[in-house]
Short mmCIF file of C-alpha atoms and ligand atoms in Angstrom, two decimals:
data_model
loop_
_atom_site.label_atom_id
_atom_site.label_comp_id
_atom_site.label_asym_id
_atom_site.label_seq_id
_atom_site.Cartn_x
_atom_site.Cartn_y
_atom_site.Cartn_z
CA MET F 1 -5.51 30.21 55.70
CA PRO F 2 -4.70 27.31 53.44
CA ARG F 3 -6.20 27.34 50.23
CA THR F 4 -8.13 24.18 47.85
CA ILE F 5 -6.40 23.51 45.05
CA ALA F 6 -8.57 20.98 42.63
CA ILE F 7 -6.17 19.36 39.90
CA SER F 8 -7.66 17.53 37.46
CA GLY F 9 -5.76 14.66 35.71
CA ALA F 10 -3.94 14.22 38.99
CA SER F 11 -3.02 10.65 38.55
CA GLY F 12 -1.01 11.91 35.32
CA LYS F 13 2.49 12.45 35.30
CA THR F 14 2.26 16.04 35.53
CA GLY F 15 -0.97 15.98 37.48
CA TYR F 16 0.48 14.39 40.64
CA ARG F 17 3.61 16.54 41.02
CA VAL F 18 0.77 19.49 40.82
CA ALA F 19 -1.02 17.84 43.95
CA GLU F 20 2.58 17.21 45.33
CA GLU F 21 3.27 20.88 44.94
CA VAL F 22 0.34 22.09 46.52
CA LEU F 23 1.09 20.07 49.57
CA GLN F 24 4.67 21.23 49.96
CA ALA F 25 3.15 24.95 49.71
CA GLY F 26 0.85 24.27 52.97
CA ASP F 27 -2.40 24.09 50.69
CA GLN F 28 -5.08 21.47 50.27
CA PRO F 29 -4.85 19.59 46.40
CA ARG F 30 -8.24 18.29 45.80
CA LEU F 31 -7.65 15.20 43.22
CA LEU F 32 -10.07 15.39 40.08
CA LEU F 33 -9.57 11.69 38.81
CA GLN F 34 -11.62 9.08 36.61
CA GLU F 35 -13.22 6.00 37.77
CA HIS F 36 -9.99 3.80 37.50
CA SER F 37 -7.35 6.31 37.62
CA LEU F 38 -4.46 5.42 40.09
CA VAL F 39 -3.30 7.60 42.77
CA PRO F 40 0.78 7.40 43.64
CA GLU F 41 1.15 6.05 47.12
CA GLN F 42 1.91 9.52 48.78
CA LEU F 43 -1.54 11.11 47.53
CA GLN F 44 -3.77 8.30 48.93
CA GLY F 45 -5.32 10.76 51.65
CA CYS F 46 -5.92 13.67 49.71
CA ASP F 47 -9.18 14.47 48.92
CA GLN F 48 -10.50 12.58 45.80
CA HIS F 49 -13.41 13.12 43.40
CA ARG F 50 -13.99 10.18 40.71
CA LEU F 51 -16.11 11.11 38.09
CA ARG F 52 -16.37 11.56 34.29
CA LEU F 53 -15.82 15.08 32.57
CA GLY F 54 -18.97 14.94 30.53
CA ASP F 55 -20.91 14.72 34.05
CA ALA F 56 -21.64 17.98 34.78
CA ALA F 57 -23.22 17.73 37.82
CA ALA F 58 -20.45 15.67 39.27
CA LEU F 59 -17.89 17.83 37.71
CA ASP F 60 -19.73 20.73 39.79
CA ALA F 61 -20.21 18.96 42.60
CA ALA F 62 -15.97 18.34 42.82
CA LEU F 63 -15.79 22.12 42.28
CA GLN F 64 -17.56 23.14 44.84
CA GLY F 65 -15.59 25.80 47.06
CA VAL F 66 -12.22 25.35 45.30
CA ASP F 67 -10.12 28.33 45.55
CA ALA F 68 -8.79 27.54 42.27
CA LEU F 69 -8.11 24.68 39.64
CA VAL F 70 -5.52 23.18 37.85
CA ILE F 71 -6.32 21.31 34.31
CA ALA F 72 -3.61 18.60 33.81
CA THR F 73 -5.91 16.24 31.99
CA GLY F 74 -4.57 15.47 28.56
CA ALA F 75 -5.35 12.46 26.05
CA ARG F 76 -3.43 9.38 26.94
CA PRO F 77 -1.89 7.37 23.98
CA SER F 78 -4.43 5.49 22.30
CA ILE F 79 -5.55 3.79 18.70
CA ASP F 80 -8.77 6.01 19.38
CA LEU F 81 -7.81 8.99 17.19
CA THR F 82 -10.83 10.97 18.73
CA THR F 83 -9.51 10.93 22.35
CA PRO F 84 -7.68 14.47 21.67
CA LEU F 85 -10.80 16.15 20.55
CA ARG F 86 -12.82 14.37 23.79
CA VAL F 87 -10.15 15.16 25.98
CA ASP F 88 -8.19 18.20 25.20
CA ALA F 89 -10.66 19.96 23.70
CA TRP F 90 -14.09 19.34 25.14
CA GLY F 91 -12.65 17.75 28.34
CA VAL F 92 -11.20 21.65 28.81
CA GLU F 93 -14.12 23.31 27.75
CA GLN F 94 -16.48 21.11 30.38
CA GLN F 95 -14.20 22.14 33.08
CA VAL F 96 -14.29 25.82 31.86
CA ARG F 97 -17.91 25.75 32.20
CA SER F 98 -18.35 24.01 35.51
CA CYS F 99 -15.65 26.56 37.14
CA GLU F 100 -18.40 29.72 35.90
CA ARG F 101 -21.07 27.45 36.65
CA VAL F 102 -19.70 27.05 40.51
CA GLY F 103 -17.34 30.77 40.76
CA VAL F 104 -14.10 29.20 40.76
CA GLN F 105 -12.40 31.95 39.31
CA ARG F 106 -8.95 30.90 38.86
CA VAL F 107 -7.94 28.56 36.42
CA VAL F 108 -4.29 27.19 35.22
CA LEU F 109 -4.28 24.65 32.21
CA VAL F 110 -1.38 22.78 31.43
CA SER F 111 -1.37 23.06 27.48
CA SER F 112 1.57 22.34 25.03
CA LEU F 113 3.96 23.98 22.90
CA CYS F 114 2.79 24.24 19.48
CA ALA F 115 -0.85 24.04 20.55
CA GLY F 116 -2.89 25.66 17.22
CA ARG F 117 -0.70 23.90 14.85
CA TRP F 118 -1.90 21.82 11.70
CA LEU F 119 1.05 20.82 10.53
CA HIS F 120 3.22 19.05 13.15
CA PRO F 121 4.47 15.45 13.32
CA LEU F 122 2.04 15.30 16.96
CA ASN F 123 -0.76 15.80 14.89
CA LEU F 124 -0.63 12.34 13.79
CA PHE F 125 -2.51 11.30 17.20
CA GLY F 126 -5.94 12.33 16.25
CA LEU F 127 -4.82 16.49 15.49
CA ILE F 128 -3.96 16.82 18.92
CA LEU F 129 -2.25 20.40 19.08
CA VAL F 130 -5.35 21.84 17.01
CA TRP F 131 -7.52 20.41 19.37
CA LYS F 132 -5.44 21.87 22.48
CA ARG F 133 -5.59 24.92 21.33
CA LEU F 134 -9.64 24.59 21.36
CA GLY F 135 -9.43 23.95 25.08
CA GLU F 136 -7.18 27.29 25.39
CA GLN F 137 -9.31 29.16 23.59
CA ALA F 138 -12.77 28.00 25.77
CA LEU F 139 -10.75 29.46 28.72
CA GLU F 140 -9.38 32.59 26.96
CA ARG F 141 -13.14 33.53 25.94
CA SER F 142 -14.76 32.56 29.29
CA ARG F 143 -15.11 35.19 32.28
CA LEU F 144 -12.41 33.13 34.42
CA GLU F 145 -8.72 34.35 35.67
CA TRP F 146 -7.19 32.14 33.57
CA THR F 147 -3.11 31.43 32.81
CA VAL F 148 -2.40 28.87 30.37
CA ILE F 149 1.21 27.23 30.54
CA ARG F 150 2.46 25.72 27.31
CA PRO F 151 5.56 23.57 28.07
CA GLY F 152 7.96 21.97 25.85
CA GLY F 153 8.36 18.00 25.70
CA LEU F 154 8.27 16.52 29.26
CA SER F 155 10.63 14.71 31.41
CA GLU F 156 10.40 12.45 34.16
CA ARG F 157 14.03 13.97 35.54
CA GLU F 158 14.31 15.02 39.24
CA GLU F 159 18.15 15.86 39.65
CA GLN F 160 19.69 19.14 39.55
CA LEU F 161 16.23 21.07 39.01
CA GLU F 162 17.17 23.92 41.59
CA GLN F 163 19.48 25.37 39.28
CA GLU F 164 17.77 24.84 36.23
CA GLY F 165 16.69 28.03 35.03
CA ILE F 166 13.31 28.43 32.82
CA ARG F 167 12.91 30.17 29.48
CA TYR F 168 9.39 31.91 29.72
CA SER F 169 7.88 33.28 26.32
CA GLY F 170 4.70 34.43 24.86
CA ALA F 171 2.29 32.49 22.73
CA ASP F 172 4.06 31.12 19.73
CA GLN F 173 7.43 31.76 20.43
CA GLN F 174 9.15 28.60 20.87
CA ASP F 175 8.53 25.26 19.11
CA SER F 176 11.31 22.72 20.46
CA ALA F 177 13.43 21.97 23.78
CA SER F 178 12.11 20.07 27.07
CA ILE F 179 11.20 20.80 30.70
CA PRO F 180 11.11 18.30 33.70
CA ARG F 181 7.01 17.74 34.77
CA ARG F 182 8.54 19.01 37.98
CA LEU F 183 9.29 22.28 36.98
CA VAL F 184 6.05 22.49 35.36
CA ALA F 185 4.32 21.92 38.12
CA ARG F 186 6.04 24.34 40.12
CA CYS F 187 5.07 27.01 37.44
CA CYS F 188 1.83 25.92 38.09
CA LEU F 189 1.46 26.98 40.73
CA GLU F 190 3.44 29.93 40.69
CA ALA F 191 1.42 31.34 38.39
CA LEU F 192 -1.48 31.01 41.20
CA ASN F 193 0.22 33.24 42.60
CA THR F 194 1.61 35.45 40.30
CA PRO F 195 -1.15 38.11 39.48
CA ALA F 196 0.57 39.51 36.13
CA SER F 197 0.12 35.92 34.64
CA ILE F 198 -3.65 36.21 34.48
CA GLY F 199 -4.68 36.15 31.04
CA GLN F 200 -1.42 34.93 29.84
CA ILE F 201 -0.30 32.00 27.30
CA ILE F 202 3.06 31.49 28.53
CA GLU F 203 5.40 28.90 26.51
CA ILE F 204 8.14 27.22 29.46
CA THR F 205 11.19 25.05 28.49
CA SER F 206 14.03 24.93 30.66
CA SER F 207 18.04 24.49 30.41
CA CYS F 208 20.66 24.14 33.04
CA ASP F 209 22.58 27.28 31.19
CA LEU F 210 19.85 29.73 32.41
CA GLU F 211 19.61 31.55 35.64
CA PRO F 212 16.60 30.66 37.65
CA ILE F 213 13.96 33.92 37.59
CA ALA F 214 10.97 34.17 39.06
CA MET F 215 7.84 34.04 36.71
CA ALA F 216 6.67 37.58 37.67
CA GLN F 217 10.26 39.01 36.88
CA ALA F 218 10.32 37.08 33.18
CA LEU F 219 6.73 38.61 32.74
CA ALA F 220 7.91 41.91 33.50
CA ARG F 221 10.64 42.29 31.02
N1 LIG Z 1 4.30 14.15 26.67
C1 LIG Z 1 4.93 15.40 26.45
O1 LIG Z 1 6.07 15.80 26.26
C2 LIG Z 1 3.61 16.75 26.81
C3 LIG Z 1 4.34 17.80 26.07
C4 LIG Z 1 3.81 19.19 25.97
C5 LIG Z 1 2.42 19.05 27.09
N2 LIG Z 1 2.09 17.99 27.36
C6 LIG Z 1 0.87 17.86 27.76
O2 LIG Z 1 0.88 18.23 29.52
C7 LIG Z 1 -0.11 17.66 29.80
C8 LIG Z 1 0.65 16.39 30.97
O3 LIG Z 1 1.20 15.46 30.36
P1 LIG Z 1 1.68 14.43 31.19
O4 LIG Z 1 2.17 13.71 30.15
O5 LIG Z 1 2.67 14.46 32.71
O6 LIG Z 1 -0.18 13.43 31.67
P2 LIG Z 1 -0.19 11.86 31.55
O7 LIG Z 1 0.65 11.41 32.69
O8 LIG Z 1 -0.74 11.13 30.40
O9 LIG Z 1 -1.68 12.06 32.59
C9 LIG Z 1 -3.10 12.46 31.80
C10 LIG Z 1 -4.12 12.53 32.92
O10 LIG Z 1 -5.26 12.99 32.28
C11 LIG Z 1 -6.53 12.20 32.19
N3 LIG Z 1 -7.10 11.75 31.83
C12 LIG Z 1 -7.26 11.16 30.66
N4 LIG Z 1 -8.00 11.03 29.68
C13 LIG Z 1 -9.20 11.67 30.45
C14 LIG Z 1 -10.39 11.77 30.64
N5 LIG Z 1 -11.17 11.39 29.32
N6 LIG Z 1 -10.89 12.26 31.59
C15 LIG Z 1 -10.70 12.36 32.63
N7 LIG Z 1 -9.37 12.49 32.80
C16 LIG Z 1 -8.33 12.13 31.57
C17 LIG Z 1 -5.63 10.66 32.78
O11 LIG Z 1 -6.00 10.44 33.84
P3 LIG Z 1 -6.16 8.30 33.80
O12 LIG Z 1 -4.79 8.08 34.79
O13 LIG Z 1 -7.21 7.97 34.35
O14 LIG Z 1 -5.71 7.90 32.23
C18 LIG Z 1 -4.06 11.67 33.57
O15 LIG Z 1 -4.77 11.86 34.80
C19 LIG Z 1 -1.14 17.10 28.64
O16 LIG Z 1 -2.39 17.99 28.92
C20 LIG Z 1 -0.43 16.74 27.73
O17 LIG Z 1 -0.70 16.88 26.64
C21 LIG Z 1 2.51 16.54 26.90
#
Protein backbone atom coordinates (compact mmCIF):
# COMPACT_ATOMS: atom_id res chain seq x y z
CA MET A 1 0.00 0.00 0.00
CA PRO A 2 1.40 3.45 -0.90
CA ARG A 3 2.61 5.53 2.02
CA THR A 4 1.86 9.22 2.42
CA ILE A 5 5.07 11.18 2.93
CA ALA A 6 4.85 14.83 3.94
CA ILE A 7 7.62 17.11 2.70
CA SER A 8 8.00 20.55 4.25
CA GLY A 9 9.92 23.06 2.18
CA ALA A 10 8.65 21.18 -0.87
CA SER A 11 9.03 24.31 -3.01
CA GLY A 12 12.78 24.33 -2.30
CA LYS A 13 15.44 22.87 -4.57
CA THR A 14 15.94 19.82 -2.36
CA GLY A 15 12.33 19.59 -1.20
CA TYR A 16 10.82 19.34 -4.68
CA ARG A 17 13.28 16.59 -5.55
CA VAL A 18 12.27 14.68 -2.40
CA ALA A 19 8.66 14.94 -3.58
CA GLU A 20 9.66 13.66 -7.03
CA GLU A 21 11.48 10.70 -5.47
CA VAL A 22 8.43 9.92 -3.34
CA LEU A 23 6.31 9.82 -6.50
CA GLN A 24 8.95 7.72 -8.26
CA ALA A 25 8.79 5.20 -5.38
CA GLY A 26 5.02 4.87 -5.83
CA ASP A 27 4.19 6.73 -2.61
CA GLN A 28 2.06 9.85 -2.17
CA PRO A 29 3.80 13.15 -1.43
CA ARG A 30 2.01 15.76 0.66
CA LEU A 31 3.56 19.17 0.09
CA LEU A 32 3.81 21.53 3.07
CA LEU A 33 4.26 25.04 1.72
CA GLN A 34 4.13 28.71 2.65
CA GLU A 35 1.25 30.78 1.33
CA HIS A 36 3.26 32.15 -1.60
CA SER A 37 5.61 29.21 -2.26
CA LEU A 38 6.07 28.31 -5.91
CA VAL A 39 5.70 24.64 -6.80
CA PRO A 40 7.31 23.19 -9.94
CA GLU A 41 4.91 22.30 -12.75
CA GLN A 42 5.35 18.53 -12.37
CA LEU A 43 4.16 18.66 -8.72
CA GLN A 44 1.14 20.91 -9.28
CA GLY A 45 -1.27 17.98 -8.99
CA CYS A 46 0.05 16.81 -5.61
CA ASP A 47 -1.74 17.26 -2.31
CA GLN A 48 -0.74 20.73 -1.04
CA HIS A 49 -1.10 22.38 2.36
CA ARG A 50 -0.23 26.08 2.65
CA LEU A 51 0.48 27.30 6.16
CA ARG A 52 2.78 29.11 8.56
CA LEU A 53 4.96 26.79 10.64
CA GLY A 54 3.99 28.89 13.67
CA ASP A 55 0.31 28.03 13.17
CA ALA A 56 0.16 24.84 15.26
CA ALA A 57 -3.43 23.98 14.33
CA ALA A 58 -2.74 24.29 10.59
CA LEU A 59 0.48 22.29 10.90
CA ASP A 60 -1.30 19.54 12.88
CA ALA A 61 -4.04 19.36 10.23
CA ALA A 62 -1.46 19.14 7.43
CA LEU A 63 0.38 16.27 9.14
CA GLN A 64 -2.72 14.32 10.05
CA GLY A 65 -2.52 10.75 8.74
CA VAL A 66 0.93 10.90 7.13
CA ASP A 67 3.37 8.00 7.52
CA ALA A 68 6.49 10.15 7.70
CA LEU A 69 7.75 13.72 7.38
CA VAL A 70 10.85 14.89 5.51
CA ILE A 71 11.86 18.34 6.71
CA ALA A 72 13.52 20.21 3.84
CA THR A 73 12.81 23.73 5.06
CA GLY A 74 15.75 26.08 5.40
CA ALA A 75 16.27 29.82 5.69
CA ARG A 76 16.55 31.43 2.27
CA PRO A 77 19.29 34.08 1.92
CA SER A 78 17.97 37.33 3.32
CA ILE A 79 19.10 40.60 4.90
CA ASP A 80 17.00 39.60 7.93
CA LEU A 81 19.58 37.81 10.07
CA THR A 82 16.90 36.38 12.36
CA THR A 83 15.61 34.11 9.56
CA PRO A 84 17.89 31.13 10.36
CA LEU A 85 16.80 31.20 14.02
CA ARG A 86 13.14 31.33 13.01
CA VAL A 87 13.30 28.66 10.27
CA ASP A 88 16.18 26.30 11.11
CA ALA A 89 15.70 26.23 14.89
CA TRP A 90 12.14 27.26 15.77
CA GLY A 91 10.63 26.06 12.46
CA VAL A 92 12.09 22.58 12.92
CA GLU A 93 11.03 22.47 16.57
CA GLN A 94 7.47 23.43 15.60
CA GLN A 95 7.37 20.56 13.11
CA VAL A 96 8.75 18.12 15.69
CA ARG A 97 6.14 19.14 18.27
CA SER A 98 3.38 18.79 15.69
CA CYS A 99 4.55 15.26 14.77
CA GLU A 100 4.42 14.36 18.47
CA ARG A 101 0.90 15.80 18.82
CA VAL A 102 -0.58 14.04 15.79
CA GLY A 103 1.38 10.79 16.10
CA VAL A 104 3.69 10.98 13.07
CA GLN A 105 6.50 8.75 14.29
CA ARG A 106 9.09 8.89 11.49
CA VAL A 107 10.96 12.09 10.61
CA VAL A 108 13.97 12.79 8.39
CA LEU A 109 15.58 16.23 8.71
CA VAL A 110 17.83 17.74 6.04
CA SER A 111 20.40 19.67 8.07
CA SER A 112 23.98 20.54 7.06
CA LEU A 113 27.61 19.54 7.49
CA CYS A 114 29.16 21.60 10.29
CA ALA A 115 25.84 22.06 12.10
CA GLY A 116 26.66 23.25 15.62
CA ARG A 117 29.90 25.04 14.71
CA TRP A 118 30.30 28.60 15.94
CA LEU A 119 33.39 29.48 13.92
CA HIS A 120 32.43 29.07 10.27
CA PRO A 121 31.97 31.54 7.41
CA LEU A 122 28.38 30.35 6.82
CA ASN A 123 27.51 31.78 10.26
CA LEU A 124 27.80 35.29 8.79
CA PHE A 125 24.19 34.56 7.80
CA GLY A 126 22.56 34.82 11.22
CA LEU A 127 24.57 32.04 12.96
CA ILE A 128 22.77 29.54 10.75
CA LEU A 129 24.93 26.53 11.72
CA VAL A 130 24.26 27.14 15.40
CA TRP A 131 20.50 27.27 14.84
CA LYS A 132 20.57 24.19 12.63
CA ARG A 133 22.06 22.24 15.52
CA LEU A 134 19.25 23.48 17.77
CA GLY A 135 16.77 22.13 15.22
CA GLU A 136 18.57 18.78 15.24
CA GLN A 137 18.50 18.70 19.02
CA ALA A 138 14.74 19.24 19.07
CA LEU A 139 14.47 16.01 17.09
CA GLU A 140 17.04 14.13 19.15
CA ARG A 141 15.19 14.99 22.35
CA SER A 142 11.83 13.95 20.93
CA ARG A 143 10.17 10.57 21.23
CA LEU A 144 10.17 10.26 17.43
CA GLU A 145 12.03 7.87 15.15
CA TRP A 146 14.36 10.41 13.61
CA THR A 147 17.23 10.58 11.14
CA VAL A 148 19.32 13.68 10.52
CA ILE A 149 20.89 13.90 7.07
CA ARG A 150 23.75 16.43 6.97
CA PRO A 151 24.74 17.10 3.36
CA GLY A 152 27.80 18.98 2.14
CA GLY A 153 27.52 21.90 -0.28
CA LEU A 154 24.49 21.34 -2.50
CA SER A 155 24.63 21.34 -6.28
CA GLU A 156 21.99 21.31 -9.00
CA ARG A 157 23.79 18.70 -11.12
CA GLU A 158 21.51 15.94 -12.41
CA GLU A 159 23.89 14.16 -14.81
CA GLN A 160 25.81 10.93 -14.26
CA LEU A 161 24.51 10.40 -10.76
CA GLU A 162 24.06 6.65 -11.11
CA GLN A 163 27.84 6.03 -10.96
CA GLU A 164 28.38 8.49 -8.14
CA GLY A 165 29.11 7.10 -4.68
CA ILE A 166 28.21 8.69 -1.38
CA ARG A 167 30.64 9.10 1.49
CA TYR A 168 28.58 8.36 4.59
CA SER A 169 29.88 9.22 8.04
CA GLY A 170 28.70 9.91 11.55
CA ALA A 171 28.42 13.37 13.10
CA ASP A 172 31.29 15.87 12.82
CA GLN A 173 33.45 13.69 10.58
CA GLN A 174 33.27 15.74 7.35
CA ASP A 175 33.55 19.47 6.83
CA SER A 176 33.81 20.08 3.09
CA ALA A 177 32.94 18.59 -0.32
CA SER A 178 29.60 18.66 -2.02
CA ILE A 179 26.69 16.52 -3.18
CA PRO A 180 23.94 17.00 -5.77
CA ARG A 181 20.52 17.75 -4.31
CA ARG A 182 19.10 14.77 -6.24
CA LEU A 183 21.31 12.40 -4.23
CA VAL A 184 20.30 14.11 -0.99
CA ALA A 185 16.65 13.57 -1.93
CA ARG A 186 17.33 9.89 -2.64
CA CYS A 187 19.13 9.56 0.70
CA CYS A 188 16.08 10.93 2.51
CA LEU A 189 13.94 8.23 0.92
CA GLU A 190 16.57 5.58 1.57
CA ALA A 191 16.70 6.62 5.23
CA LEU A 192 12.94 6.08 5.48
CA ASN A 193 13.50 2.52 4.21
CA THR A 194 16.57 1.84 6.39
CA PRO A 195 15.68 1.04 10.01
CA ALA A 196 19.35 1.30 11.04
CA SER A 197 19.24 5.03 10.20
CA ILE A 198 16.83 5.69 13.07
CA GLY A 199 18.49 7.75 15.78
CA GLN A 200 21.48 8.57 13.57
CA ILE A 201 23.11 11.74 12.31
CA ILE A 202 24.41 10.83 8.86
CA GLU A 203 26.79 13.13 7.00
CA ILE A 204 26.85 12.78 3.21
CA THR A 205 29.04 14.05 0.41
CA SER A 206 29.56 12.41 -2.97
CA SER A 207 32.22 11.68 -5.56
CA CYS A 208 32.49 9.85 -8.88
CA ASP A 209 35.56 8.14 -7.41
CA LEU A 210 33.46 6.31 -4.83
CA GLU A 211 31.61 3.05 -5.41
CA PRO A 212 27.86 3.49 -4.86
CA ILE A 213 26.74 1.49 -1.81
CA ALA A 214 23.46 1.17 0.06
CA MET A 215 22.97 3.28 3.17
CA ALA A 216 22.30 0.11 5.20
CA GLN A 217 25.67 -1.30 4.11
CA ALA A 218 27.47 1.95 5.02
CA LEU A 219 25.82 2.04 8.45
CA ALA A 220 26.77 -1.57 9.13
CA ARG A 221 30.48 -0.76 8.69
N1 LIG B 1 22.90 25.44 -0.04
C1 LIG B 1 23.76 24.54 0.40
O1 LIG B 1 24.85 24.34 -0.17
C2 LIG B 1 23.41 23.71 1.60
C3 LIG B 1 24.36 22.84 2.12
C4 LIG B 1 24.00 22.00 3.19
C5 LIG B 1 22.72 22.05 3.71
N2 LIG B 1 21.80 22.94 3.20
C6 LIG B 1 20.45 22.91 3.78
O2 LIG B 1 19.68 21.98 3.03
C7 LIG B 1 18.30 22.35 3.07
C8 LIG B 1 17.77 22.46 1.65
O3 LIG B 1 18.49 23.47 0.97
P1 LIG B 1 18.01 24.01 -0.48
O4 LIG B 1 19.05 24.98 -0.94
O5 LIG B 1 17.64 22.89 -1.37
O6 LIG B 1 16.68 24.78 -0.03
P2 LIG B 1 15.97 26.06 -0.70
O7 LIG B 1 15.90 25.88 -2.19
O8 LIG B 1 16.61 27.31 -0.18
O9 LIG B 1 14.48 25.90 -0.12
C9 LIG B 1 14.18 26.24 1.19
C10 LIG B 1 12.76 25.80 1.47
O10 LIG B 1 12.42 26.19 2.79
C11 LIG B 1 11.19 26.93 2.74
N3 LIG B 1 11.13 27.94 3.79
C12 LIG B 1 11.98 28.98 3.99
N4 LIG B 1 11.56 29.72 5.02
C13 LIG B 1 10.41 29.14 5.47
C14 LIG B 1 9.48 29.44 6.51
N5 LIG B 1 9.64 30.51 7.31
N6 LIG B 1 8.42 28.65 6.66
C15 LIG B 1 8.24 27.57 5.88
N7 LIG B 1 9.07 27.22 4.86
C16 LIG B 1 10.14 28.01 4.68
C17 LIG B 1 11.20 27.59 1.37
O11 LIG B 1 9.88 27.98 1.04
P3 LIG B 1 9.62 29.14 -0.09
O12 LIG B 1 9.80 28.48 -1.42
O13 LIG B 1 8.23 29.55 0.18
O14 LIG B 1 10.64 30.22 0.16
C18 LIG B 1 11.73 26.44 0.52
O15 LIG B 1 10.71 25.53 0.25
C19 LIG B 1 18.26 23.67 3.84
O16 LIG B 1 17.98 23.41 5.19
C20 LIG B 1 19.67 24.19 3.69
O17 LIG B 1 20.03 25.09 4.73
C21 LIG B 1 22.13 23.75 2.15
